[in-house]
Short mmCIF file of C-alpha atoms and ligand atoms in Angstrom, two decimals:
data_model
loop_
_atom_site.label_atom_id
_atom_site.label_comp_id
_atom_site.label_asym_id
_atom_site.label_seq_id
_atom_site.Cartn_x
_atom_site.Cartn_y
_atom_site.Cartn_z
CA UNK A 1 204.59 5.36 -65.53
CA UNK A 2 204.27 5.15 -61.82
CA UNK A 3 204.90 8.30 -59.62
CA UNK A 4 208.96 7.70 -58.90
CA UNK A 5 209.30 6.97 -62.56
CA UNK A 6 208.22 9.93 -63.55
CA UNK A 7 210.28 12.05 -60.36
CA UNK A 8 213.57 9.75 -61.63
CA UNK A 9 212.78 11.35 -65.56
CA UNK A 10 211.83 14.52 -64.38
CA UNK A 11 215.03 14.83 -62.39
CA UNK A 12 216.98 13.54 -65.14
CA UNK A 13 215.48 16.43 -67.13
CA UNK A 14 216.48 18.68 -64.98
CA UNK A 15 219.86 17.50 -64.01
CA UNK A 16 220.64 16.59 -68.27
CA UNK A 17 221.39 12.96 -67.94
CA UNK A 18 220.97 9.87 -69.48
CA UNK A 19 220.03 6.93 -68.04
CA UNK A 20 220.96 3.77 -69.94
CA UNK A 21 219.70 0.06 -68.81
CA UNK A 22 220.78 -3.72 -69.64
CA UNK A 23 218.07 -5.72 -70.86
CA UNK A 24 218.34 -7.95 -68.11
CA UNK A 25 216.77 -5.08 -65.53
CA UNK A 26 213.59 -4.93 -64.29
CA UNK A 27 211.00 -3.72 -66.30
CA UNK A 28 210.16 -0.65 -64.11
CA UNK A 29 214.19 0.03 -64.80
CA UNK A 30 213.84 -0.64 -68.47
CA UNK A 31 210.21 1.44 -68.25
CA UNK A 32 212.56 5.03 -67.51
CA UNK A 33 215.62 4.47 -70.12
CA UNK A 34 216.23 6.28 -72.69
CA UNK A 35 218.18 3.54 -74.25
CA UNK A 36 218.08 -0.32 -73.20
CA UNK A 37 220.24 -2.03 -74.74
CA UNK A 38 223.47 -4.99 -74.40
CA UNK A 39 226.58 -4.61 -73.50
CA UNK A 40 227.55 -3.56 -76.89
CA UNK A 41 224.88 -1.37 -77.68
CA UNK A 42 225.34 0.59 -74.29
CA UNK A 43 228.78 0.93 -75.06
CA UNK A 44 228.28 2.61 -78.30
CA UNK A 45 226.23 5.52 -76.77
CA UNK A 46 227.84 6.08 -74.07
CA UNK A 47 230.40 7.23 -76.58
CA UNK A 48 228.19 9.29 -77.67
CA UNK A 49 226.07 11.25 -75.60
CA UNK A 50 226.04 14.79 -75.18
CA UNK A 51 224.49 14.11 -71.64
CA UNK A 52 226.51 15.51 -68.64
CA UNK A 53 225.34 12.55 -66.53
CA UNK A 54 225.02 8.99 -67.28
CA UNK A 55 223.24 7.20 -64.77
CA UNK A 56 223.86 3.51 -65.41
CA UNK A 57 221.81 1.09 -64.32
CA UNK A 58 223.53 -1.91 -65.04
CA UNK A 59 226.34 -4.15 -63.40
CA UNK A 60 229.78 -2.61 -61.98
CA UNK A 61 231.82 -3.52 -65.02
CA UNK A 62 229.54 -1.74 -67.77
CA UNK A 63 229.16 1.45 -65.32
CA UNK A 64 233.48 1.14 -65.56
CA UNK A 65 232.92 0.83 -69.47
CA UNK A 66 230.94 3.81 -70.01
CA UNK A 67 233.38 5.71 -68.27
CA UNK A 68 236.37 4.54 -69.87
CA UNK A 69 234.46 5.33 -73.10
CA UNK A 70 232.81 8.89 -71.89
CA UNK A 71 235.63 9.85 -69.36
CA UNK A 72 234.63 13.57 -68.79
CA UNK A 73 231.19 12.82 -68.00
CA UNK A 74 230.03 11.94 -64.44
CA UNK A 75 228.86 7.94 -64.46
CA UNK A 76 226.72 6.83 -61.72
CA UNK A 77 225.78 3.48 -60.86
CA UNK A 78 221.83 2.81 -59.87
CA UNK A 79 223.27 1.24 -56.61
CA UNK A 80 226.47 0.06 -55.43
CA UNK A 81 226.01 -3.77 -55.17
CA UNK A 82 225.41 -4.96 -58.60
CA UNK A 83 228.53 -6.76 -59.67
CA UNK A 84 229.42 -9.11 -61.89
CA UNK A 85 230.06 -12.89 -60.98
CA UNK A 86 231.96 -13.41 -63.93
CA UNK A 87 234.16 -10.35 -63.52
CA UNK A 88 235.11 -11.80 -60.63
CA UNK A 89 237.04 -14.78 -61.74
CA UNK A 90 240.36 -13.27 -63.71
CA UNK A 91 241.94 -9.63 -61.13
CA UNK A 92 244.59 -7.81 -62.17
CA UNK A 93 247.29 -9.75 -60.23
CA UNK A 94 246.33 -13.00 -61.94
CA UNK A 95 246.89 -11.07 -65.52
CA UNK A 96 250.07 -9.63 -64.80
CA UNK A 97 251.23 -13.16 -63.26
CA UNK A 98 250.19 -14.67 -66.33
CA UNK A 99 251.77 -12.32 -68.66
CA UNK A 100 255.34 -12.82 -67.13
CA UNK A 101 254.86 -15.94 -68.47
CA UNK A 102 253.49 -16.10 -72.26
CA UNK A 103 254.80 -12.21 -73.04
CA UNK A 104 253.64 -13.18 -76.69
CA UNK A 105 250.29 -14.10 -76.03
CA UNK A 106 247.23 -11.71 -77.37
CA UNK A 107 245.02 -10.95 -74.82
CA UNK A 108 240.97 -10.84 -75.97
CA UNK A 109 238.96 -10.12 -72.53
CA UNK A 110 235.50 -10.84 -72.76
CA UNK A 111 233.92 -7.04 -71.43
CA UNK A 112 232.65 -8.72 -68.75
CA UNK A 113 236.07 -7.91 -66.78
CA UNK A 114 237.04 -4.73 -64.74
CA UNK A 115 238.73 -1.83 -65.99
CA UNK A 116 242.48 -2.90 -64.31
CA UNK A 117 241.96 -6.51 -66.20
CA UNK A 118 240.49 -4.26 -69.71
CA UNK A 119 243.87 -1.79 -69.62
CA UNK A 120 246.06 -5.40 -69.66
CA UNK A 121 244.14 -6.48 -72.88
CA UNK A 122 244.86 -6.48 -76.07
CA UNK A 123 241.57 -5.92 -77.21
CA UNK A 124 237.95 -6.27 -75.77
CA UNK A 125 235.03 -8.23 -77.24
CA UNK A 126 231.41 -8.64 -76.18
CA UNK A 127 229.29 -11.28 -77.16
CA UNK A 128 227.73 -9.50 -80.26
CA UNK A 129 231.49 -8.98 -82.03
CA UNK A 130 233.48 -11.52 -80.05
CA UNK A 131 233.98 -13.91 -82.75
CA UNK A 132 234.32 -11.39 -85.75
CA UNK A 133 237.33 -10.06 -83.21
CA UNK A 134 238.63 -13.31 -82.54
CA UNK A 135 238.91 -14.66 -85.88
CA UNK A 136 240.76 -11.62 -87.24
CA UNK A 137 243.51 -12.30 -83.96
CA UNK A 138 243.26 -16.21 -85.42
CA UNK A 139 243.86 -15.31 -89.01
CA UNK A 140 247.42 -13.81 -87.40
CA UNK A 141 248.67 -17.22 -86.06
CA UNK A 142 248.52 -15.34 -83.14
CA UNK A 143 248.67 -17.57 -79.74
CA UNK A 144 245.53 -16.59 -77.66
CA UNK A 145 244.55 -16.33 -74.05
CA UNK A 146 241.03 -15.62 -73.77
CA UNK A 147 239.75 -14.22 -70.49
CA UNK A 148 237.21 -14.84 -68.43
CA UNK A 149 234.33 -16.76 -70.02
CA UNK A 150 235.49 -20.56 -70.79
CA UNK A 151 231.65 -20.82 -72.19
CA UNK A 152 232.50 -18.60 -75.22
CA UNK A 153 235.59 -19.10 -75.51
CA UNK A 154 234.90 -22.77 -75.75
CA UNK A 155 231.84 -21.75 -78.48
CA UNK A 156 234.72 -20.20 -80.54
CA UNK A 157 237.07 -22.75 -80.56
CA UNK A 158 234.37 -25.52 -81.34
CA UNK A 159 232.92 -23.72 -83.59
CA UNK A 160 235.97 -22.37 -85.96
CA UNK A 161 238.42 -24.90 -84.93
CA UNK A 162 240.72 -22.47 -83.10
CA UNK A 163 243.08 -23.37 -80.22
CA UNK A 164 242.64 -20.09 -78.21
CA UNK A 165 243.83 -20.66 -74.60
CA UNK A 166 240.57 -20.08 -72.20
CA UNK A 167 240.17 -19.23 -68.60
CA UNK A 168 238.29 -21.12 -66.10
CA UNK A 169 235.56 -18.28 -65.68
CA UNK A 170 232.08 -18.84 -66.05
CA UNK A 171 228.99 -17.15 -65.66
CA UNK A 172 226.89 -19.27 -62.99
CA UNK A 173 223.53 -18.26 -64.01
CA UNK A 174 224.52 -19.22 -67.77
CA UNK A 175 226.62 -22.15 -67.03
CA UNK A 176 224.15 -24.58 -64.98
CA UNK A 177 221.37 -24.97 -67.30
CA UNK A 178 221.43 -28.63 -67.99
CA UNK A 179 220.32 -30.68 -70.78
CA UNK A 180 217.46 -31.77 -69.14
CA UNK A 181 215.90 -28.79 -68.14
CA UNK A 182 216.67 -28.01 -72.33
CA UNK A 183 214.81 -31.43 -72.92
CA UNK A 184 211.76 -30.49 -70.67
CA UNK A 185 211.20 -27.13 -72.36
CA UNK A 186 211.73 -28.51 -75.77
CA UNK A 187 209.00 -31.02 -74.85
CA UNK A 188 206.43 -28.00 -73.00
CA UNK A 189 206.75 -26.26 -76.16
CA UNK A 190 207.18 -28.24 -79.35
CA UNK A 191 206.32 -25.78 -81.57
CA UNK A 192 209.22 -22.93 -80.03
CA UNK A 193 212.45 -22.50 -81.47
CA UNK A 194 215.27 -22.70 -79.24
CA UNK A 195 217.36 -20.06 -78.66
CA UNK A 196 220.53 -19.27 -76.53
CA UNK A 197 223.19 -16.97 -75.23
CA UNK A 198 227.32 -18.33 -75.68
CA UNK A 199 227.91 -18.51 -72.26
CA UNK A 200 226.23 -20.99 -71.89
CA UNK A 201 228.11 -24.33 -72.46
CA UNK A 202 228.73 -25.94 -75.14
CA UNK A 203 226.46 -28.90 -75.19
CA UNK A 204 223.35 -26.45 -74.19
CA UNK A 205 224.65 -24.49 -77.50
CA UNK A 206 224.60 -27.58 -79.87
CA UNK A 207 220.82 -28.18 -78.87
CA UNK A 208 219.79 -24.33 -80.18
CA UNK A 209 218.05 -22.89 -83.49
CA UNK A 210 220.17 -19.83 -82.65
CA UNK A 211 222.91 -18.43 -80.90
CA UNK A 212 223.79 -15.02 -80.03
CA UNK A 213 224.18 -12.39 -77.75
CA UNK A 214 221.37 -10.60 -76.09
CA UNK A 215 220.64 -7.99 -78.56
CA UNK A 216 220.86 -10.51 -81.70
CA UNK A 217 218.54 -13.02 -79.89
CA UNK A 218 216.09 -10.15 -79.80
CA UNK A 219 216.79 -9.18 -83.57
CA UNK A 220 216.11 -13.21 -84.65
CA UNK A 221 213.06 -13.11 -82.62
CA UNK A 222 212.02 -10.09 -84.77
CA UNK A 223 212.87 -11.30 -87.89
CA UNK A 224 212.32 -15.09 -87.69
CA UNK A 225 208.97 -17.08 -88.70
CA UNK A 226 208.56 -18.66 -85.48
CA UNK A 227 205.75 -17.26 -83.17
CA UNK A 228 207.18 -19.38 -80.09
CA UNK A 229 210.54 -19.38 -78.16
CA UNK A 230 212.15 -20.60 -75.43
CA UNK A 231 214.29 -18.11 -74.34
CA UNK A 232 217.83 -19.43 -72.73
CA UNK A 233 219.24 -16.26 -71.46
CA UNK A 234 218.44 -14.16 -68.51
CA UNK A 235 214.83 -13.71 -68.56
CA UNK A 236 214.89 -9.63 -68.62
CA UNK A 237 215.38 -9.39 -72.22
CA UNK A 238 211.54 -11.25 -72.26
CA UNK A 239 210.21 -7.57 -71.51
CA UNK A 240 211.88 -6.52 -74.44
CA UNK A 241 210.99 -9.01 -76.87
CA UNK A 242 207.57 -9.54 -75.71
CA UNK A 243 207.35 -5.22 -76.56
CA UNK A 244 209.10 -6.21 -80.15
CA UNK A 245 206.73 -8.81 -80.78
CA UNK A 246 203.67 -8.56 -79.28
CA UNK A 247 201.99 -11.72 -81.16
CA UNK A 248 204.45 -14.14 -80.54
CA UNK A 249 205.20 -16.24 -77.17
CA UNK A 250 208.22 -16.55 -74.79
CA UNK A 251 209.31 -18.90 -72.75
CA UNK A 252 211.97 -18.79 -70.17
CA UNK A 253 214.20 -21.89 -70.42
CA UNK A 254 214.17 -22.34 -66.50
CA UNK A 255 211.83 -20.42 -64.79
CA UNK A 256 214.52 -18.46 -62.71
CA UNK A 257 217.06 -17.45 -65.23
CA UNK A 258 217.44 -14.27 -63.48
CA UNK A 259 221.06 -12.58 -62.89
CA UNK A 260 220.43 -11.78 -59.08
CA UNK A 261 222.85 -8.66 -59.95
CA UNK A 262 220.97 -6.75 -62.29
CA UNK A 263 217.57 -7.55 -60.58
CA UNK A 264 218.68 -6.27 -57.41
CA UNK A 265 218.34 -2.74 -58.81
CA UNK A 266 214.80 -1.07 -57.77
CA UNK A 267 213.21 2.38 -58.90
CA UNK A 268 214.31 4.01 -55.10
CA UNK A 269 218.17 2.73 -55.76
CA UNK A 270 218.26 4.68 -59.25
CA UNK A 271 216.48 7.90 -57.63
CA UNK A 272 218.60 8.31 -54.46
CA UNK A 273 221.73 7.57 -57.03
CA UNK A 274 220.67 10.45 -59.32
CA UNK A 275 219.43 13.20 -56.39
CA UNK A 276 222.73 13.39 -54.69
CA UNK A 277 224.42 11.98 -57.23
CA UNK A 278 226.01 8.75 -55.42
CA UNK A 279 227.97 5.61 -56.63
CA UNK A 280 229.73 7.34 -59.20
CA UNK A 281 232.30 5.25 -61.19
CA UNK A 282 235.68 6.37 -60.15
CA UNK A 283 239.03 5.39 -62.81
CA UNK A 284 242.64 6.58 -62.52
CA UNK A 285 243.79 8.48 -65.50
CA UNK A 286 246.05 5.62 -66.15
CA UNK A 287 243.45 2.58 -66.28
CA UNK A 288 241.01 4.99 -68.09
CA UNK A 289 243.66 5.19 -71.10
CA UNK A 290 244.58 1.84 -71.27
CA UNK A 291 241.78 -0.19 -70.96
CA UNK A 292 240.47 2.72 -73.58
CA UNK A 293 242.81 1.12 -75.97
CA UNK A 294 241.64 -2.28 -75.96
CA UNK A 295 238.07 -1.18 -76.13
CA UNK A 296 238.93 1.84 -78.98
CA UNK A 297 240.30 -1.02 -80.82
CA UNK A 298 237.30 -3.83 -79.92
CA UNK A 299 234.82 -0.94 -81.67
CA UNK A 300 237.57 -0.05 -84.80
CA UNK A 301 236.98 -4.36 -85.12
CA UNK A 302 233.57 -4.94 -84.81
P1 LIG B 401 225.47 -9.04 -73.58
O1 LIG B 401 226.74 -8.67 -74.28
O2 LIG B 401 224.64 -9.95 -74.39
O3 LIG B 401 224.80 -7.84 -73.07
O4 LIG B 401 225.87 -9.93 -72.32
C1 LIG B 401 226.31 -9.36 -71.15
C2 LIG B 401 226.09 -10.26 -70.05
O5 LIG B 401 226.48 -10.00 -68.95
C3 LIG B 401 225.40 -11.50 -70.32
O6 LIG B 401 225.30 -12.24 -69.17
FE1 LIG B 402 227.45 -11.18 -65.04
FE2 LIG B 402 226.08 -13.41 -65.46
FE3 LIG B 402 224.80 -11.30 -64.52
FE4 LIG B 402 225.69 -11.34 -67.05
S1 LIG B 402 224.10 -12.64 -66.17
S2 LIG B 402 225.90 -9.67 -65.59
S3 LIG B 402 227.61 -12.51 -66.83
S4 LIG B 402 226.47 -12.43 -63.49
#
């Protein structure tokens, strides 16, 4: 550990707080966590921690999760400009607007969505439990909207032959890998097994040895034969599975699979965030208990 890592765990020592980190970080971010995880994974101790502080470093949505899920503890993000691109497509207005219309339809938001979008839901899903979640909605004869990710969504309904109703959201650094750069990779590395996250489309799916989200890609890469793979999600998680494995060899599927968000946070951002504790997520009482709901119910599910 380099000097401000140590400062950034000393002071969260000090101060008794957690610091939790997406895989897709940098690895001096990953370095100081006490947990790395997915989306999933962070959710699940946020609900837990006996921490006063959580200091997320991670992108604006999953700083809004951890609060909706740990409400009385102070959440503060690493630095205030890592966002989400595919948060972005579906607001608040556009889910009300579309609920005047189809009052009947369930509502399954990908978590990648903000906390007004979340307390409109019916129930949340991330990528590890999103299609245990949606089949159990499916088995109801229930008409779907699924919001944002068109990717998944599109991965489900393919898949399982459902009909769900999908949104036109994507996430860009997911959604334009093309087949070719798949081809070249496949043809670098013969011997790798290819494996992917759902968002990204469909036809970049049907070309994989595995899909899954972050976390389970890391699991297969554990568990699985193979000592190669070409690795077709944000390159972050690498770090992790390159820790998990140390014998066996990655490959990024394009060189910069990189979510520009989650790199953009550095070792200074998540110091002067925890030292006068700045960027802290901020929820009305009202959004925290609703959008609680759909997510109480997305971990009763999964
Ligand atoms: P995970 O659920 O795999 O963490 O995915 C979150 C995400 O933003 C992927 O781009
Ligand atoms: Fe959002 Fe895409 Fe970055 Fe994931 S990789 S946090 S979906 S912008």
């Amino acid at each position: 550990m380099n000097i401000l890592q140590e400062k950034i765990k000393k002071l969260a020592k000090e101060k008794n707080a957690i610091i939790l980190a997406h895989y897709y970080t940098n690895k001096e971010i990953q370095e100081i966590a006490d947990f790395v995880g997915d989306s999933l994974g962070l959710s699940k101790i946020a609900c837990k921690t006996n921490a006063d502080i959580i200091l997320f470093c991670g992108v604006d949505f999953m700083g809004e999760t951890a609060k909706i899920l740990s409400p009385n503890k102070k959440v503060l993000m690493a630095n205030n400009i890592a966002s989400c691109f595919m948060a972005k497509y579906i607001s608040e207005r556009d889910l009300i607007n579309y609920k005047k219309l189809n009052p009947d339809t369930i509502i399954i938001s990908y978590v990648n969505t903000y906390a007004s979008v979340k307390a409109l839901s019916d129930v949340c899903v991330t990528s590890t439990n999103a299609l245990k979640i949606i089949k159990h909605y499916a088995d109801l004869n229930k008409k779907i909207l699924y919001i944002p990710d068109k990717n998944l969504g599109n991965y489900a309904n393919k898949t399982y032959g459902y009909n769900m109703e999908l949104w036109n959201g994507f996430c860009p650094i997911h959604n334009y890998v093309s087949l070719n750069q798949v081809a070249k990779a496949k043809k670098e590395h013969p011997n790798a097994k290819f494996i992917v996250h759902p968002e990204c489309p469909y036809e970049i799916i049907k070309e994989a040895d595995f899909v899954g989200s972050t976390k389970q890609m890391l699991d297969y890469t554990i568990q699985d034969n193979a000592s190669e793979f070409i690795v077709g999600t944000e390159s972050g998680v690498i770090y992790a599975m390159e820790k998990a494995s140390p014998n066996k060899k990655f490959y990024p599927l394009v060189s910069n699979f990189r979510c520009i968000n989650m790199k953009s946070i550095t070792l200074e951002d998540a110091y002067d965030s925890l030292k006068n504790e700045k960027n802290e997520v901020i929820l009305s009482e009202d959004i925290i208990k609703k959008a609680k709901t759909s997510l109480d119910r997305m971990l009763e599910l999964s």
